Coordinates of C-alpha atoms in Angstrom, one line a residue:
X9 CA 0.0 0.0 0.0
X10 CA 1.5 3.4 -1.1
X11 CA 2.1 5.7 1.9
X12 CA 0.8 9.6 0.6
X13 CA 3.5 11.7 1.8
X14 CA 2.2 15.3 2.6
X15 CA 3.4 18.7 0.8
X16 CA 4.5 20.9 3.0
X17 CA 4.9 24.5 2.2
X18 CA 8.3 26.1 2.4
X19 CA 8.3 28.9 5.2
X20 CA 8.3 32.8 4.1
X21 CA 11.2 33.8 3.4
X22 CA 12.6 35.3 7.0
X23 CA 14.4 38.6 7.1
X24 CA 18.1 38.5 8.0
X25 CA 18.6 40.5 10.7
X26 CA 21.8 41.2 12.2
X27 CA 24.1 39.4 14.9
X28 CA 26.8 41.2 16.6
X29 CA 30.0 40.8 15.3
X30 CA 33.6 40.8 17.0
X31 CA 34.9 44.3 17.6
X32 CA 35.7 46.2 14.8
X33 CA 39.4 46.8 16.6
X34 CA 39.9 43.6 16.2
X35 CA 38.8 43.1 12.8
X36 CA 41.1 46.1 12.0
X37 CA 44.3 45.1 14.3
X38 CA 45.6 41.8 15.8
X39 CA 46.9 44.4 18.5
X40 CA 43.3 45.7 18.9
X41 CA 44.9 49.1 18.1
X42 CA 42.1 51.6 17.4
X43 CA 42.3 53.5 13.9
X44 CA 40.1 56.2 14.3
X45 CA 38.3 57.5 11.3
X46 CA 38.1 61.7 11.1
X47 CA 34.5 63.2 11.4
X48 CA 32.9 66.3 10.1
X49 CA 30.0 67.7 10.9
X50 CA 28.1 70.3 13.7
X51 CA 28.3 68.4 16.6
X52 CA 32.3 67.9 15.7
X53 CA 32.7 71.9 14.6
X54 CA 30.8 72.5 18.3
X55 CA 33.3 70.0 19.7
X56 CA 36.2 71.4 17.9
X57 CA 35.3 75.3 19.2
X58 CA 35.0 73.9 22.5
X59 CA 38.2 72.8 23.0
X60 CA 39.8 75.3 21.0
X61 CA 38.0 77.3 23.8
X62 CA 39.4 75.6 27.2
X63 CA 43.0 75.2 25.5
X64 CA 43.1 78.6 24.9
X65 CA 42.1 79.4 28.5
X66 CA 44.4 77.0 30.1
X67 CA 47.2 78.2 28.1
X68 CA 46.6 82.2 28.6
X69 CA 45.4 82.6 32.4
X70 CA 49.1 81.8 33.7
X71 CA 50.5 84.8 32.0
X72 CA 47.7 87.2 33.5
X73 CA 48.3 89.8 35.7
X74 CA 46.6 91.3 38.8
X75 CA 47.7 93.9 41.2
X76 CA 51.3 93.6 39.6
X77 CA 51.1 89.4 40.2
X78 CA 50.2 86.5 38.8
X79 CA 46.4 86.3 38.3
X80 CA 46.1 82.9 39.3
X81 CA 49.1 80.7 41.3
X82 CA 48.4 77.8 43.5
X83 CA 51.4 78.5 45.1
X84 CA 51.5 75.3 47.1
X85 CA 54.9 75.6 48.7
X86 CA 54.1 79.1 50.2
X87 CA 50.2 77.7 51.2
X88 CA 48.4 80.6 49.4
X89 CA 46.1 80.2 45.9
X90 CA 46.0 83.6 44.8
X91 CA 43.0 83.7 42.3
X92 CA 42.6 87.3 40.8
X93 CA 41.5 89.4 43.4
X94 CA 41.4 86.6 46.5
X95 CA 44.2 85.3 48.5
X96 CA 43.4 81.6 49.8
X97 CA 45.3 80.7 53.0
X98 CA 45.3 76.9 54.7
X99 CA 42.6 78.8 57.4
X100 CA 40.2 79.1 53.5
X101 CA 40.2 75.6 53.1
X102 CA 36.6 75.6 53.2
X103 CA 36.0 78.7 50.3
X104 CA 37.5 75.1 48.6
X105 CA 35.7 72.7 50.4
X106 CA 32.8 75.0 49.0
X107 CA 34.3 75.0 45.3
X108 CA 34.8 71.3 44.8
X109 CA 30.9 70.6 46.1
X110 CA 29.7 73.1 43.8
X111 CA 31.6 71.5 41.0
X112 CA 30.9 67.8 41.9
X113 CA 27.0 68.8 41.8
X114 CA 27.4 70.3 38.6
X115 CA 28.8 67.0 37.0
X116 CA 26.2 65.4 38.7
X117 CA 23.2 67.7 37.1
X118 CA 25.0 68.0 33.6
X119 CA 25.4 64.3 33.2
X120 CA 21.6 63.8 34.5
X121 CA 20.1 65.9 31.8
X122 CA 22.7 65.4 28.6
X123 CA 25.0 62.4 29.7
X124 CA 28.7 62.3 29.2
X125 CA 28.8 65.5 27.5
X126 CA 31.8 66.4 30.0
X127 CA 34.1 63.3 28.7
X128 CA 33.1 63.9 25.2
X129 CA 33.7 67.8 24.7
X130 CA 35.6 69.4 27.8
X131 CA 37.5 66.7 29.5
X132 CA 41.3 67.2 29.0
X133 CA 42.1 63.7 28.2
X134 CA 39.5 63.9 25.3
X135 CA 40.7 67.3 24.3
X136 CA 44.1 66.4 24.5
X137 CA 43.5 63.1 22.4
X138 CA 41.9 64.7 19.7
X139 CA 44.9 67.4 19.0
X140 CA 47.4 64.0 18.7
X141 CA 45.1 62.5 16.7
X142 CA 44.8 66.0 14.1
X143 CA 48.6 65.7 13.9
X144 CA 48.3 61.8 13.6
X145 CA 46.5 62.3 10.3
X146 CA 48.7 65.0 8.9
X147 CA 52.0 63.4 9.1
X148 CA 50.9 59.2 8.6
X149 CA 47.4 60.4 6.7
X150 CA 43.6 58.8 6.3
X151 CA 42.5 55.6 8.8
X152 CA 43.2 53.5 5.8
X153 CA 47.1 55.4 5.0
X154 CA 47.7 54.7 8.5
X155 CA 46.9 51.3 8.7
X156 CA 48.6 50.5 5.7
X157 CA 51.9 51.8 7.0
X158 CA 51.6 50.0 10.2
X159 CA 51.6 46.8 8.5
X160 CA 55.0 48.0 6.3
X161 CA 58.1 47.2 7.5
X162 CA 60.6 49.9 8.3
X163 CA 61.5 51.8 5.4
X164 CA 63.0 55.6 5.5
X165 CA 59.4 56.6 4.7
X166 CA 57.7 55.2 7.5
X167 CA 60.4 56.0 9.8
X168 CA 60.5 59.8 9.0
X169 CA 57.0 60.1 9.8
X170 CA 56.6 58.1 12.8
X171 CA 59.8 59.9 14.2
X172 CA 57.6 63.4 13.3
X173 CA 54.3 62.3 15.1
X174 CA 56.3 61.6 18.0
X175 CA 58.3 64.4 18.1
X176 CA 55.3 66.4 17.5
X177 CA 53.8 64.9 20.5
X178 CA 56.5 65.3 22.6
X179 CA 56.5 69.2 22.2
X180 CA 52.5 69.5 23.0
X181 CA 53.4 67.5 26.0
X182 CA 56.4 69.4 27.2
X183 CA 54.1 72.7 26.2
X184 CA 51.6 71.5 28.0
X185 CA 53.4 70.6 31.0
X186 CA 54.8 73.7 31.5
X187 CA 51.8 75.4 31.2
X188 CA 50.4 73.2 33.8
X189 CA 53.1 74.0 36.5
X190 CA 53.0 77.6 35.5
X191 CA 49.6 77.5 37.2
X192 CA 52.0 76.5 40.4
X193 CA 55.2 78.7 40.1
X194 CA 55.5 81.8 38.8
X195 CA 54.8 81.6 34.8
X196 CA 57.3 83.8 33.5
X197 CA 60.0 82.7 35.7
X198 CA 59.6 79.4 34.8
X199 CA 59.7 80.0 31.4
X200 CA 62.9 81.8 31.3
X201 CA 65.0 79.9 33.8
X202 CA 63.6 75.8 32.8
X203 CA 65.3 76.6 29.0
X204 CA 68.8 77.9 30.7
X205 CA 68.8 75.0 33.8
X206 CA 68.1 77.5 35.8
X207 CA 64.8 75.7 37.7
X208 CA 64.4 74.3 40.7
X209 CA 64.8 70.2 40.9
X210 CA 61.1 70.5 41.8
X211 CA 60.3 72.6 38.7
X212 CA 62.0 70.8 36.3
X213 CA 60.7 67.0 38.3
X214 CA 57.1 68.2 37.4
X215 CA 57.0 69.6 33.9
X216 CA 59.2 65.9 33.1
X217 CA 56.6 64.1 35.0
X218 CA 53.7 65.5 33.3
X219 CA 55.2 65.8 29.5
X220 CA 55.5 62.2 29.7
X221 CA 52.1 61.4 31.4
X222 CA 50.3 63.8 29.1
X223 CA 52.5 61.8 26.5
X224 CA 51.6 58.7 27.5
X225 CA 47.7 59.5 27.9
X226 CA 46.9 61.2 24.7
X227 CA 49.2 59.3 22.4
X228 CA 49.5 55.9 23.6
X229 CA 46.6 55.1 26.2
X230 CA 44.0 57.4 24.7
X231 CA 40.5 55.2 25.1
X232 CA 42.3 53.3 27.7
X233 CA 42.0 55.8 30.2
X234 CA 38.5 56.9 29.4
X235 CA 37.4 52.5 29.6
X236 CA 39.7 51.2 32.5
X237 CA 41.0 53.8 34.1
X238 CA 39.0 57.0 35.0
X239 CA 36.4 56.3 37.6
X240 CA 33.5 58.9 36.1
X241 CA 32.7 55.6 33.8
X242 CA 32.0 53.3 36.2
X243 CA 29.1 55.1 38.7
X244 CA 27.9 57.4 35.7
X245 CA 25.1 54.9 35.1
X246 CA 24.2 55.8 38.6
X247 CA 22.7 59.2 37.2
X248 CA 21.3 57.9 34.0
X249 CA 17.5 57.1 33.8
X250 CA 15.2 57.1 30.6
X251 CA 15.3 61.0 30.2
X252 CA 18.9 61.2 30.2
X253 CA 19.6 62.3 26.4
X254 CA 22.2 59.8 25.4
X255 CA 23.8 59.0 21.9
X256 CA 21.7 56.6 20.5
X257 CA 20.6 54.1 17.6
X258 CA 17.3 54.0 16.5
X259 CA 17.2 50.2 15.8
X260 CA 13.4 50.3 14.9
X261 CA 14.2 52.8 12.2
X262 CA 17.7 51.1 11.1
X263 CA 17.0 47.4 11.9
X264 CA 17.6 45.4 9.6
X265 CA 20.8 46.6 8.1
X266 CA 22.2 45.6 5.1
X267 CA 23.9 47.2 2.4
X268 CA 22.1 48.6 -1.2
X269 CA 22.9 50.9 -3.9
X270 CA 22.3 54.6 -3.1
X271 CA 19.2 55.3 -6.0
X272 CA 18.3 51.8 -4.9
X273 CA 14.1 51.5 -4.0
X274 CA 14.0 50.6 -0.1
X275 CA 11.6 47.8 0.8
X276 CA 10.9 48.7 4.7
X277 CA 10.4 44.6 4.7
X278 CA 13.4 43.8 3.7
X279 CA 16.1 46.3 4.8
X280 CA 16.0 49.2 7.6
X281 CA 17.5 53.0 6.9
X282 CA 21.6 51.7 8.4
X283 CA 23.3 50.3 5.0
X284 CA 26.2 48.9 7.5
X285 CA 28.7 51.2 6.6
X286 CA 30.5 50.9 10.0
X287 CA 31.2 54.4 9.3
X288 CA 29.7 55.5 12.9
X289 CA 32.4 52.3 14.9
X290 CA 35.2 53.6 12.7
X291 CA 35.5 57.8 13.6
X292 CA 34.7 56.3 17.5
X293 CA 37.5 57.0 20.2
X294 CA 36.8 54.3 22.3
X295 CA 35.9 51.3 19.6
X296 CA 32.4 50.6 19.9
X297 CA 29.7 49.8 17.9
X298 CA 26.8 52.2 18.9
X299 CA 24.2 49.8 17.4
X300 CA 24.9 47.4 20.0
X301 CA 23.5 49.9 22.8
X302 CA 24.7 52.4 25.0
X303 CA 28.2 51.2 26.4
X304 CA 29.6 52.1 29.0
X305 CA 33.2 53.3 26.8
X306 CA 30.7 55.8 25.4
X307 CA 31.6 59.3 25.8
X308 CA 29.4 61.2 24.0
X309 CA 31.1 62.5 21.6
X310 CA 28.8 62.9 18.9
X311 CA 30.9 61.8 16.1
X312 CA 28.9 58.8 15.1
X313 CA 25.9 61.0 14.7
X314 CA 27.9 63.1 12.4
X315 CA 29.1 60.5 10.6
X316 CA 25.6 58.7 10.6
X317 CA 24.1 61.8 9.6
X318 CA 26.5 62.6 6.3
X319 CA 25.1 58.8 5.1
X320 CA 21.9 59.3 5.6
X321 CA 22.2 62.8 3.4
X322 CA 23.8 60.6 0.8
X323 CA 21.3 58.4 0.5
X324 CA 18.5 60.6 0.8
X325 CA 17.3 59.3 4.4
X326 CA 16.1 61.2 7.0
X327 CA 18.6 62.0 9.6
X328 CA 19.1 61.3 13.0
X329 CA 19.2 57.5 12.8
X330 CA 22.0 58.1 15.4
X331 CA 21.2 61.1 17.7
X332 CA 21.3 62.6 21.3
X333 CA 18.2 61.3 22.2
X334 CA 16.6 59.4 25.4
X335 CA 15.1 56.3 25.3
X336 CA 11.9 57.5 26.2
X337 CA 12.1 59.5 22.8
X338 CA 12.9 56.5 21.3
X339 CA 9.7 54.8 22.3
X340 CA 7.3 57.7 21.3
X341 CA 7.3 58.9 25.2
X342 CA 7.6 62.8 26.7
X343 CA 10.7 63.4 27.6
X344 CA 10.4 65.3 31.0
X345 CA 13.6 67.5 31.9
X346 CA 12.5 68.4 35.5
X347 CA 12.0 65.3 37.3
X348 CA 12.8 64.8 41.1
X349 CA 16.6 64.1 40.2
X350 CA 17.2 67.0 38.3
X351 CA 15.3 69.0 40.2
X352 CA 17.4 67.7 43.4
X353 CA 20.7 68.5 42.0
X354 CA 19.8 71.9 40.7
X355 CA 18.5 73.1 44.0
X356 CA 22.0 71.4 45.5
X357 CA 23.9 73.4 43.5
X358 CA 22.0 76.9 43.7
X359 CA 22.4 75.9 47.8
X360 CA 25.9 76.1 47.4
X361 CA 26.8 78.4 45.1
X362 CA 24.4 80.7 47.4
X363 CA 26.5 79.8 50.3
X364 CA 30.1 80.1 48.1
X365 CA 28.9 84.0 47.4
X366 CA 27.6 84.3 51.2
X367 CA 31.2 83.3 52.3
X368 CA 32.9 85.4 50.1
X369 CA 31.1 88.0 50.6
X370 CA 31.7 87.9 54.1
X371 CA 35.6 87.1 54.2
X372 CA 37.6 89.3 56.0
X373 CA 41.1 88.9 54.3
X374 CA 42.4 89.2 57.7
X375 CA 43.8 86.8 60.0
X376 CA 44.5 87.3 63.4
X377 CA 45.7 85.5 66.9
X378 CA 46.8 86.4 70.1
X379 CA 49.2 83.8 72.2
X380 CA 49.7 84.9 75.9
X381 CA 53.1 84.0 76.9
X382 CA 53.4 80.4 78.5
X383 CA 56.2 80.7 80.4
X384 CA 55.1 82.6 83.4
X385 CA 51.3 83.5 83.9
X386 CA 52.1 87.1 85.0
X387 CA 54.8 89.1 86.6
X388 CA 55.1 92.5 88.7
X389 CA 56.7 94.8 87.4
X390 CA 59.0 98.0 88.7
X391 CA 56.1 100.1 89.6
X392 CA 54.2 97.6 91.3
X393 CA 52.0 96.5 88.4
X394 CA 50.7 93.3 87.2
X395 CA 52.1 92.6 83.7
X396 CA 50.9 89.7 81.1
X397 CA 52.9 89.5 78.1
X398 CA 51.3 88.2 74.7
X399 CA 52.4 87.8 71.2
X400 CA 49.7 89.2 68.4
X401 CA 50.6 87.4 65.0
X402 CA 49.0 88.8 61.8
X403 CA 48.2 87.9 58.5
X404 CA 47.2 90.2 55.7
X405 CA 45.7 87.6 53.5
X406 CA 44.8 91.2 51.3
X407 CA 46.6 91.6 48.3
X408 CA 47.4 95.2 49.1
X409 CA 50.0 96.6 52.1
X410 CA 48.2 97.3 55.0
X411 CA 48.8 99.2 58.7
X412 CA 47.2 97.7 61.5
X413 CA 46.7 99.5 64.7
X414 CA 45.8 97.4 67.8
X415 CA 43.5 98.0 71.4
X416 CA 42.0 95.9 73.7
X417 CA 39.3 96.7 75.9
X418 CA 37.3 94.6 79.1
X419 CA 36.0 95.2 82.2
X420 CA 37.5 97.1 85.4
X421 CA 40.5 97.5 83.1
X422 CA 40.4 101.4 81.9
X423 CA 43.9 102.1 83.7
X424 CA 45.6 99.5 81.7
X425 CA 49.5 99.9 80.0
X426 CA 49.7 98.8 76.6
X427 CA 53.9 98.0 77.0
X428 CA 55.0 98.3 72.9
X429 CA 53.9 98.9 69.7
X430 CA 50.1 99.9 68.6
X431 CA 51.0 99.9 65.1
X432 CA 52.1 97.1 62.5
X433 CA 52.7 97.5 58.6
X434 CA 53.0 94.2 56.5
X435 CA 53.1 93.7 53.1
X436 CA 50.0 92.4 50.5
X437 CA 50.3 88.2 51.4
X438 CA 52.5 88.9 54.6
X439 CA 52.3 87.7 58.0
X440 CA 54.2 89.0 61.1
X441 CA 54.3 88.9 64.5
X442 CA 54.4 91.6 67.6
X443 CA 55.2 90.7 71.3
X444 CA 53.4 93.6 73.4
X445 CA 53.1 93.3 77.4
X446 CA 49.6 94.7 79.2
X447 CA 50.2 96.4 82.6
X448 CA 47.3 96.8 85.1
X449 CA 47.6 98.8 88.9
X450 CA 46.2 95.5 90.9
X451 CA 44.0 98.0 92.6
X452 CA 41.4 97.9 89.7
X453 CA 41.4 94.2 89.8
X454 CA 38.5 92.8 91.2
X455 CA 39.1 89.4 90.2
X456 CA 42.3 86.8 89.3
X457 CA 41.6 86.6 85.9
X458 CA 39.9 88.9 83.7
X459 CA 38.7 88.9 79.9
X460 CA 39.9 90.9 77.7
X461 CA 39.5 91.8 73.8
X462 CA 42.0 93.0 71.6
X463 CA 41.1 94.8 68.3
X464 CA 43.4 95.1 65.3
X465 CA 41.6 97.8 62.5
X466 CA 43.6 98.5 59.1
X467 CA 43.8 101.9 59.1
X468 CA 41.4 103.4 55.9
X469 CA 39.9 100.3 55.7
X470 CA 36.9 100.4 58.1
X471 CA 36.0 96.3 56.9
X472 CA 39.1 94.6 57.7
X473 CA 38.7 94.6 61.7
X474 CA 39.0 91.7 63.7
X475 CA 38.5 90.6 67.6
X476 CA 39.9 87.8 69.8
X477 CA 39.3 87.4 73.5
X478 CA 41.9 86.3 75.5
X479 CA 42.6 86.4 79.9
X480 CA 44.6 88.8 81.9
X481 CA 45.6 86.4 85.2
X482 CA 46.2 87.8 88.2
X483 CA 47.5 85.2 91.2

């Protein structure tokens, strides 16, 4: 008996849809060395202007001048960070303490709303890898020039402009360096007395230090330091949520991806709007594939979406298949900018920068102390009189010369002797000290030990007065 064997229809034909590949710096290198493609576009020319921005800050505000001194000097050695027209002394610490909440909260609030927009376009380590990377492609050329000469032997070609890059590098490092402990030491002594040996062993220990640091970070370590090292990529995710706008894929617009000719008729059923040109993994810092999802190695950089965008003018798409965007934008959701975290951090940092202003505002740049003399409580004198000897020590944290005149008042003590000087004149940034003796006719004491307050007032300068009790001991 024949058996009937059943047709069975074929299944539809099934899209191909894409599985993710090894990394693309692997594909490229056996080293995993990262050839980084250049990008053009807004986001980069806003990237570009950016840095050009910050670089030309940090390379001018060490030669400004104020009151006749450097504008700005940490001056670590001496304990004072003179910043324009303030003088910070180790008793400031908190205007500091003040400054470095004010900016952690503003990381905080700027990577809540718009991401890693810091490490993409104003971190020094991306600025700084960018410039070696602009004179990467001058001297060795494209991604594809440099990779080819990589994989040459050594010819006088290849060694003339590898020797170039890294001589080029070398001199933004060593300029960079000293510009850096300029910020420390005074700039235009440095400058002069580092090129004629002239510099301290500490001087010339720092600006070696950091020319081969910034050396080593922006011309060999580059993503390395933005993936493994640097901490801001590990808790960052702590400050993302779904309104955080983020760089992005739009895999329901792109998916599934496949290459086609650019006047080609697009089936939405058979291919998405991303024609896998793996332009957007090759002008990436860091190596990654932005279709796979946001990565932690992502800095926000924007040039994917730059490059993105340029193919999707090519081929007549819309743009934007790679954006900032959230991922509540990406599901057809509001995106709401104040939400109870954003909210939070911007009422932290108004807080602060309130109480930065109050501080300021209030800062006497005057410091004084009064140190009765430990060695005997009190002694009579010639005429009978009760003597206390103290030493007043003063600091005029004002960057102008000042003249201080001293009293001290208290109780039952109208008849005292002030034994010394009244007066003291110090110099802008100066401290001194002045040993002065109080003698009091033990008649008008009613009582061992009396307190006392000394006043200092700069003369013509009714704000800078200060007061500190102290005892007159009698017995």
């Amino acid at each position: 008996m024949e058996q009937k064997i059943e047709v069975q229809k074929a299944p539809p034909k099934s899209v191909k849809t894409h599985k993710p590949g090894p990394s693309h710096k692997k594909v490229d290198s056996p080293t995993g060395k990262i050839y980084v493609r250049e990008s053009h576009g807004k986001i980069e020319n806003v990237r570009r202007f950016t840095g050009f921005a910050l670089m030309a800050l940090f390379v001018i505000i060490p030669w400004l001048t104020w009151n006749g001194e450097q504008a700005v000097l940490l001056d670590i050695m001496n304990q004072r960070f003179r910043i324009f027209g303030v003088t910070l002394w180790p008793q400031d610490l908190t205007l500091l303490a003040w400054i470095f909440m004010i900016s952690a909260f503003a990381l905080f609030l700027v990577t809540t709303l718009y991401g890693r927009v810091w490490c993409g376009f104003t971190c020094p380590q991306t600025t700084w890898t960018f410039i070696y990377m602009w004179f990467e492609r001058q001297i060795e050329g494209t991604r594809h020039q440099r990779m080819k000469l990589d994989q040459r032997p050594m010819d006088f070609d290849k060694f003339w402009r590898k020797t170039a890059k890294h001589t080029a590098w070398l001199i933004i490092a060593l300029f960079t360096s000293i510009t850096f402990v300029g910020y420390f030491t005074d700039m235009r002594t440095l400058m002069v007395d580092f090129w004629v040996f002239k510099s301290s062993a500490w001087a010339i220990g720092c600006v070696l230090f950091f020319t081969f640091a910034t050396y080593g970070n922006a011309g060999w370590m580059r993503e390395i330091m933005c993936t493994h090292i640097c901490p801001y990529a590990r808790f960052q995710s702590a400050m993302f949520d779904k309104d955080t706008f983020i760089v992005a894929y739009d895999a329901k617009r792109g998916e599934p991806r496949g290459p086609r000719k650019r006047k080609a008729a697009l089936d939405p059923n058979e291919l998405g709007h991303c024609i896998d040109c793996k332009l957007c993994v090759q002008v990436c810092p860091t190596g990654i594939d932005i279709r796979e999802g946001l990565q932690y190695e992502c800095i926000n950089c924007g040039a994917c979406v730059d490059a993105c965008n340029d193919v999707m003018d090519k081929m007549n798409y819309p743009r934007d298949l790679i954006s900032f965007t959230t991922e509540h934008q990406l599901e057809g959701k509001r995106t709401k900018i104040f939400r109870f975290k954003s909210v939070g951090y911007g009422l932290a940092l108004i807080a602060l920068t309130a109480m930065l202003v109050v501080n300021i505002a209030y800062r006497v740049p005057l410091e004084f102390d009064v140190i009765r003399d430990r060695n005997s409580l009190y002694r009579e004198n010639q005429e009978g009189f009760i003597e206390n000897v103290y030493t007043l020590r003063v600091i005029n944290k004002s960057q102008q010369p000042q003249r201080y005149t001293f009293s001290v008042e208290g109780p039952g003590i109208e008849n005292i002797q002030w034994v010394g000087s009244q007066h003291l004149s110090l110099e802008s940034e100066q401290s001194g000290i002045l040993p002065i003796s109080l003698a009091i006719d033990p008649y008008y004491l009613d009582s061992p030990l009396v307190e006392i307050t000394f006043t200092i007032q700069a003369e013509g300068e009714e704000r800078l007065k200060r007061t500190v009790k102290s005892n007159f001991i009698y017995q």
